[in-house]
Amino acid sequence: NAGVTQTPKFQVLKTGQSMTLQCAQDMNHNSMYWYRQDPGMGLRLIYYSASEGTTDKGEVPNGYNVSRLNKREFSLRLESAAPSQTSVYFCASSPNDDRGYGYTFGSGTRLTVV
Amino acid sequence: SQQGEEDPQALSIQEGENATMNCSYKTSINNLQWYRQNSGRGLVHLILIRSNEREKHSGRLRVTLDTSKKSSSLLITASRAADTASYFCAPNTGNQFYFGTGTSLTVIP
């Protein structure tokens, strides 16, 4: 099973450029999430989508937009990249029910903004 | 903050020893999860404990939860070099989990 697939794995952007990080899951999960991970900061939630057709802000949404394209795909867009957005970005999904399953994470996208 | 806070930040033990990590949080929770992250990889779900549970086991993992103290612990018994990773707790108060900065565990062969 592929699980959660993120593309690209690495990216270097110049300040002011835009890009979209792609995420797709094949587990029929209802909820999807975008996190960023910075040294000493843990994982911080950027945006999440509790179900298809809905999106909500997390802890650090400024500078980002998201699209829940369908149940499988949840993309994260940086409209005008800034050096402060240099980070490792993780997408995750969950069934969002009470069966006791946690999040399934992708392998991450390492983004450097110069 | 709804984040979990792990303690200690770093832990180094010999192979075969037990490793204990603690997590504290500040709000009422529905459940709490523990995750492992190997260097350069995504997080992997280890175990979930619900707010009405006090202890849960999974293989060499034992998790406890004390909602009165707003704390949880993760015990890894008979550690192996392959257990070297960062471990995160994630309290859940609704639709999402809030991760702390993690405990970095090094198991020395």
mmCIF file of C-alpha atoms in Angstrom:
data_model
loop_
_atom_site.group_PDB
_atom_site.id
_atom_site.type_symbol
_atom_site.label_atom_id
_atom_site.label_comp_id
_atom_site.label_asym_id
_atom_site.label_seq_id
_atom_site.Cartn_x
_atom_site.Cartn_y
_atom_site.Cartn_z
ATOM 1 C CA ASN A 1 0.000 0.000 0.000
ATOM 2 C CA ALA A 2 1.298 3.457 -0.881
ATOM 3 C CA GLY A 3 -0.275 5.223 2.123
ATOM 4 C CA VAL A 4 0.420 8.965 1.918
ATOM 5 C CA THR A 5 2.459 10.190 -1.013
ATOM 6 C CA GLN A 6 4.039 13.632 -1.059
ATOM 7 C CA THR A 7 5.664 15.353 -4.006
ATOM 8 C CA PRO A 8 8.206 16.734 -4.470
ATOM 9 C CA LYS A 9 10.647 15.343 -1.891
ATOM 10 C CA PHE A 10 13.033 18.289 -2.193
ATOM 11 C CA GLN A 11 12.616 21.813 -3.510
ATOM 12 C CA VAL A 12 14.652 25.010 -3.557
ATOM 13 C CA LEU A 13 12.788 28.241 -4.208
ATOM 14 C CA LYS A 14 13.838 31.823 -4.533
ATOM 15 C CA THR A 15 12.138 34.390 -2.335
ATOM 16 C CA GLY A 16 8.868 35.447 -3.933
ATOM 17 C CA GLN A 17 8.391 32.337 -6.041
ATOM 18 C CA SER A 18 5.288 30.232 -5.688
ATOM 19 C CA MET A 19 4.814 26.493 -5.560
ATOM 20 C CA THR A 20 2.330 23.804 -4.639
ATOM 21 C CA LEU A 21 3.105 20.802 -2.502
ATOM 22 C CA GLN A 22 1.046 17.787 -3.462
ATOM 23 C CA CYS A 23 -0.322 15.116 -1.152
ATOM 24 C CA ALA A 24 -2.409 12.064 -1.953
ATOM 25 C CA GLN A 25 -3.644 9.182 0.191
ATOM 26 C CA ASP A 26 -5.116 5.881 -0.912
ATOM 27 C CA MET A 27 -6.631 4.733 2.399
ATOM 28 C CA ASN A 28 -10.045 6.370 1.956
ATOM 29 C CA HIS A 29 -9.355 8.576 4.972
ATOM 30 C CA ASN A 30 -11.705 11.431 5.707
ATOM 31 C CA SER A 31 -9.239 13.884 7.225
ATOM 32 C CA MET A 32 -5.996 15.296 5.916
ATOM 33 C CA TYR A 33 -3.430 17.633 7.450
ATOM 34 C CA TRP A 34 -0.392 19.726 6.624
ATOM 35 C CA TYR A 35 2.355 20.207 9.212
ATOM 36 C CA ARG A 36 5.704 21.911 9.163
ATOM 37 C CA GLN A 37 8.618 20.741 11.249
ATOM 38 C CA ASP A 38 11.392 23.074 12.313
ATOM 39 C CA PRO A 39 14.324 22.337 14.643
ATOM 40 C CA GLY A 40 13.327 22.851 18.259
ATOM 41 C CA MET A 41 9.712 23.645 17.321
ATOM 42 C CA GLY A 42 8.177 20.236 16.884
ATOM 43 C CA LEU A 43 5.431 19.794 14.334
ATOM 44 C CA ARG A 44 3.065 22.683 13.864
ATOM 45 C CA LEU A 45 -0.265 22.366 12.137
ATOM 46 C CA ILE A 46 -0.681 24.638 9.115
ATOM 47 C CA TYR A 47 -4.087 23.645 7.757
ATOM 48 C CA TYR A 48 -6.345 20.662 7.967
ATOM 49 C CA SER A 49 -9.359 19.248 6.197
ATOM 50 C CA ALA A 50 -11.701 17.289 8.419
ATOM 51 C CA SER A 51 -13.639 15.999 5.445
ATOM 52 C CA GLU A 52 -13.880 16.456 1.702
ATOM 53 C CA GLY A 53 -15.000 19.984 0.896
ATOM 54 C CA THR A 54 -13.871 21.568 4.161
ATOM 55 C CA THR A 55 -10.625 23.205 5.227
ATOM 56 C CA ASP A 56 -9.621 24.975 8.426
ATOM 57 C CA LYS A 57 -6.659 26.922 9.711
ATOM 58 C CA GLY A 58 -4.236 25.406 12.154
ATOM 59 C CA GLU A 59 -1.605 27.083 14.317
ATOM 60 C CA VAL A 60 0.521 28.679 11.577
ATOM 61 C CA PRO A 61 -1.584 29.317 8.441
ATOM 62 C CA ASN A 62 -0.138 32.676 7.370
ATOM 63 C CA GLY A 63 1.523 32.564 3.968
ATOM 64 C CA TYR A 64 -0.180 29.330 2.937
ATOM 65 C CA ASN A 65 -3.326 28.225 1.142
ATOM 66 C CA VAL A 66 -4.782 24.756 0.756
ATOM 67 C CA SER A 67 -7.138 22.905 -1.533
ATOM 68 C CA ARG A 68 -8.940 19.652 -0.792
ATOM 69 C CA LEU A 69 -9.287 18.655 -4.406
ATOM 70 C CA ASN A 70 -11.166 15.440 -3.647
ATOM 71 C CA LYS A 71 -11.148 12.838 -0.902
ATOM 72 C CA ARG A 72 -7.675 11.627 -1.916
ATOM 73 C CA GLU A 73 -5.785 14.850 -2.505
ATOM 74 C CA PHE A 74 -4.879 17.823 -0.321
ATOM 75 C CA SER A 75 -2.458 20.398 -1.681
ATOM 76 C CA LEU A 76 -0.544 23.186 0.058
ATOM 77 C CA ARG A 77 0.345 26.347 -1.843
ATOM 78 C CA LEU A 78 2.932 28.971 -1.065
ATOM 79 C CA GLU A 79 1.979 32.055 -3.064
ATOM 80 C CA SER A 80 5.112 34.088 -2.367
ATOM 81 C CA ALA A 81 7.786 32.071 -0.630
ATOM 82 C CA ALA A 82 9.804 33.620 2.185
ATOM 83 C CA PRO A 83 12.990 32.348 3.884
ATOM 84 C CA SER A 84 10.931 31.805 7.056
ATOM 85 C CA GLN A 85 9.062 29.086 5.182
ATOM 86 C CA THR A 86 12.208 26.989 4.887
ATOM 87 C CA SER A 87 11.132 23.807 6.639
ATOM 88 C CA VAL A 88 10.210 20.176 6.269
ATOM 89 C CA TYR A 89 6.554 19.797 5.358
ATOM 90 C CA PHE A 90 4.569 16.719 6.237
ATOM 91 C CA CYS A 91 1.166 15.684 5.008
ATOM 92 C CA ALA A 92 -0.895 13.274 7.087
ATOM 93 C CA SER A 93 -4.270 11.611 6.916
ATOM 94 C CA SER A 94 -6.578 9.865 9.347
ATOM 95 C CA PRO A 95 -9.945 8.111 9.237
ATOM 96 C CA ASN A 96 -11.116 10.594 11.911
ATOM 97 C CA ASP A 97 -13.219 8.087 13.724
ATOM 98 C CA ASP A 98 -12.954 6.400 17.099
ATOM 99 C CA ARG A 99 -11.340 3.147 16.027
ATOM 100 C CA GLY A 100 -8.046 4.134 17.543
ATOM 101 C CA TYR A 101 -6.004 4.628 14.418
ATOM 102 C CA GLY A 102 -3.647 7.554 14.360
ATOM 103 C CA TYR A 103 -2.321 9.640 11.602
ATOM 104 C CA THR A 104 -0.481 8.195 8.639
ATOM 105 C CA PHE A 105 2.302 10.515 7.572
ATOM 106 C CA GLY A 106 4.003 11.037 4.265
ATOM 107 C CA SER A 107 7.774 11.048 4.018
ATOM 108 C CA GLY A 108 7.996 14.823 3.844
ATOM 109 C CA THR A 109 9.041 17.616 1.515
ATOM 110 C CA ARG A 110 12.237 19.472 2.334
ATOM 111 C CA LEU A 111 11.800 23.052 1.199
ATOM 112 C CA THR A 112 14.540 25.651 1.160
ATOM 113 C CA VAL A 113 13.751 29.266 0.332
ATOM 114 C CA VAL A 114 16.774 31.362 -0.547
ATOM 115 C CA SER B 1 -1.159 25.703 24.223
ATOM 116 C CA GLN B 2 -2.632 22.325 23.335
ATOM 117 C CA GLN B 3 0.779 20.842 22.626
ATOM 118 C CA GLY B 4 2.234 17.941 24.467
ATOM 119 C CA GLU B 5 5.575 18.564 26.108
ATOM 120 C CA GLU B 6 7.958 15.632 26.192
ATOM 121 C CA ASP B 7 10.578 15.083 28.853
ATOM 122 C CA PRO B 8 13.486 14.526 28.737
ATOM 123 C CA GLN B 9 14.494 16.235 25.505
ATOM 124 C CA ALA B 10 17.236 13.666 24.994
ATOM 125 C CA LEU B 11 17.896 10.218 26.415
ATOM 126 C CA SER B 12 20.815 7.875 25.867
ATOM 127 C CA ILE B 13 20.764 4.274 27.110
ATOM 128 C CA GLN B 14 22.492 0.955 26.542
ATOM 129 C CA GLU B 15 20.868 -1.726 24.455
ATOM 130 C CA GLY B 16 18.719 -3.967 26.616
ATOM 131 C CA GLU B 17 17.818 -1.240 29.111
ATOM 132 C CA ASN B 18 14.358 0.255 29.457
ATOM 133 C CA ALA B 19 13.587 3.759 28.205
ATOM 134 C CA THR B 20 10.942 5.969 29.766
ATOM 135 C CA MET B 21 9.650 9.172 28.246
ATOM 136 C CA ASN B 22 7.095 11.487 29.744
ATOM 137 C CA CYS B 23 4.513 13.810 28.264
ATOM 138 C CA SER B 24 2.576 16.612 29.916
ATOM 139 C CA TYR B 25 -0.318 18.570 28.481
ATOM 140 C CA LYS B 26 -2.565 21.382 29.634
ATOM 141 C CA THR B 27 -6.128 20.811 28.423
ATOM 142 C CA SER B 28 -8.715 18.048 28.650
ATOM 143 C CA ILE B 29 -8.210 15.448 25.987
ATOM 144 C CA ASN B 30 -10.171 12.817 24.090
ATOM 145 C CA ASN B 31 -7.127 10.629 23.651
ATOM 146 C CA LEU B 32 -3.368 10.818 23.381
ATOM 147 C CA GLN B 33 -1.082 9.215 20.875
ATOM 148 C CA TRP B 34 2.611 8.436 20.700
ATOM 149 C CA TYR B 35 4.629 8.546 17.494
ATOM 150 C CA ARG B 36 8.161 7.657 16.458
ATOM 151 C CA GLN B 37 10.243 9.501 13.878
ATOM 152 C CA ASN B 38 13.404 8.064 12.470
ATOM 153 C CA SER B 39 15.919 10.558 11.158
ATOM 154 C CA GLY B 40 14.792 12.065 7.878
ATOM 155 C CA ARG B 41 11.489 10.199 7.816
ATOM 156 C CA GLY B 42 7.849 10.871 8.560
ATOM 157 C CA LEU B 43 6.205 10.061 11.874
ATOM 158 C CA VAL B 44 4.918 6.567 12.541
ATOM 159 C CA HIS B 45 1.974 5.946 14.825
ATOM 160 C CA LEU B 46 2.847 3.732 17.804
ATOM 161 C CA ILE B 47 -0.118 3.644 20.136
ATOM 162 C CA LEU B 48 -3.284 5.500 21.122
ATOM 163 C CA ILE B 49 -4.674 5.662 24.645
ATOM 164 C CA ARG B 50 -8.155 6.998 25.297
ATOM 165 C CA SER B 51 -8.998 9.367 28.122
ATOM 166 C CA ASN B 52 -10.867 6.619 30.005
ATOM 167 C CA GLU B 53 -7.905 4.224 29.838
ATOM 168 C CA ARG B 54 -5.037 4.180 32.320
ATOM 169 C CA GLU B 55 -2.603 1.787 30.711
ATOM 170 C CA LYS B 56 -2.092 0.162 27.343
ATOM 171 C CA HIS B 57 0.433 -2.304 25.974
ATOM 172 C CA SER B 58 1.679 -3.022 22.479
ATOM 173 C CA GLY B 59 4.617 -5.406 22.167
ATOM 174 C CA ARG B 60 7.538 -3.829 24.030
ATOM 175 C CA LEU B 61 5.641 -0.571 24.499
ATOM 176 C CA ARG B 62 3.702 0.379 27.589
ATOM 177 C CA VAL B 63 1.796 3.643 27.786
ATOM 178 C CA THR B 64 0.165 5.103 30.862
ATOM 179 C CA LEU B 65 -2.195 8.028 31.151
ATOM 180 C CA ASP B 66 -3.048 10.046 34.247
ATOM 181 C CA THR B 67 -5.720 12.566 33.308
ATOM 182 C CA SER B 68 -5.744 14.068 36.814
ATOM 183 C CA LYS B 69 -2.095 15.024 36.380
ATOM 184 C CA LYS B 70 -2.454 15.639 32.638
ATOM 185 C CA SER B 71 0.478 13.392 31.937
ATOM 186 C CA SER B 72 1.409 10.278 30.020
ATOM 187 C CA SER B 73 4.462 8.069 29.861
ATOM 188 C CA LEU B 74 5.894 5.767 27.224
ATOM 189 C CA LEU B 75 8.040 2.857 28.358
ATOM 190 C CA ILE B 76 10.086 0.878 25.849
ATOM 191 C CA THR B 77 11.351 -2.334 27.408
ATOM 192 C CA ALA B 78 14.502 -4.208 26.389
ATOM 193 C CA SER B 79 15.535 -1.460 24.007
ATOM 194 C CA ARG B 80 17.305 -2.173 20.727
ATOM 195 C CA ALA B 81 19.567 -0.070 18.558
ATOM 196 C CA ALA B 82 16.691 0.119 16.056
ATOM 197 C CA ASP B 83 14.640 2.023 18.658
ATOM 198 C CA THR B 84 16.943 5.014 18.158
ATOM 199 C CA ALA B 85 14.562 7.762 17.030
ATOM 200 C CA SER B 86 12.613 10.767 18.218
ATOM 201 C CA TYR B 87 9.385 10.103 20.083
ATOM 202 C CA PHE B 88 6.453 12.499 20.141
ATOM 203 C CA CYS B 89 3.283 12.613 22.163
ATOM 204 C CA ALA B 90 0.191 14.162 20.637
ATOM 205 C CA PRO B 91 -2.784 15.083 22.814
ATOM 206 C CA ASN B 92 -6.050 15.151 20.927
ATOM 207 C CA THR B 93 -8.738 17.622 21.923
ATOM 208 C CA GLY B 94 -10.889 17.486 18.803
ATOM 209 C CA ASN B 95 -10.193 16.947 15.149
ATOM 210 C CA GLN B 96 -6.453 17.361 15.315
ATOM 211 C CA PHE B 97 -3.415 16.413 17.343
ATOM 212 C CA TYR B 98 -0.832 18.840 18.645
ATOM 213 C CA PHE B 99 2.708 17.548 18.673
ATOM 214 C CA GLY B 100 5.467 18.561 21.041
ATOM 215 C CA THR B 101 9.174 18.855 20.267
ATOM 216 C CA GLY B 102 9.856 15.222 21.089
ATOM 217 C CA THR B 103 12.340 13.115 23.034
ATOM 218 C CA SER B 104 15.426 12.065 21.126
ATOM 219 C CA LEU B 105 16.306 8.502 22.154
ATOM 220 C CA THR B 106 19.698 6.996 21.410
ATOM 221 C CA VAL B 107 20.187 3.296 22.103
ATOM 222 C CA ILE B 108 23.857 2.370 22.216
ATOM 223 C CA PRO B 109 24.660 -1.137 20.956
#
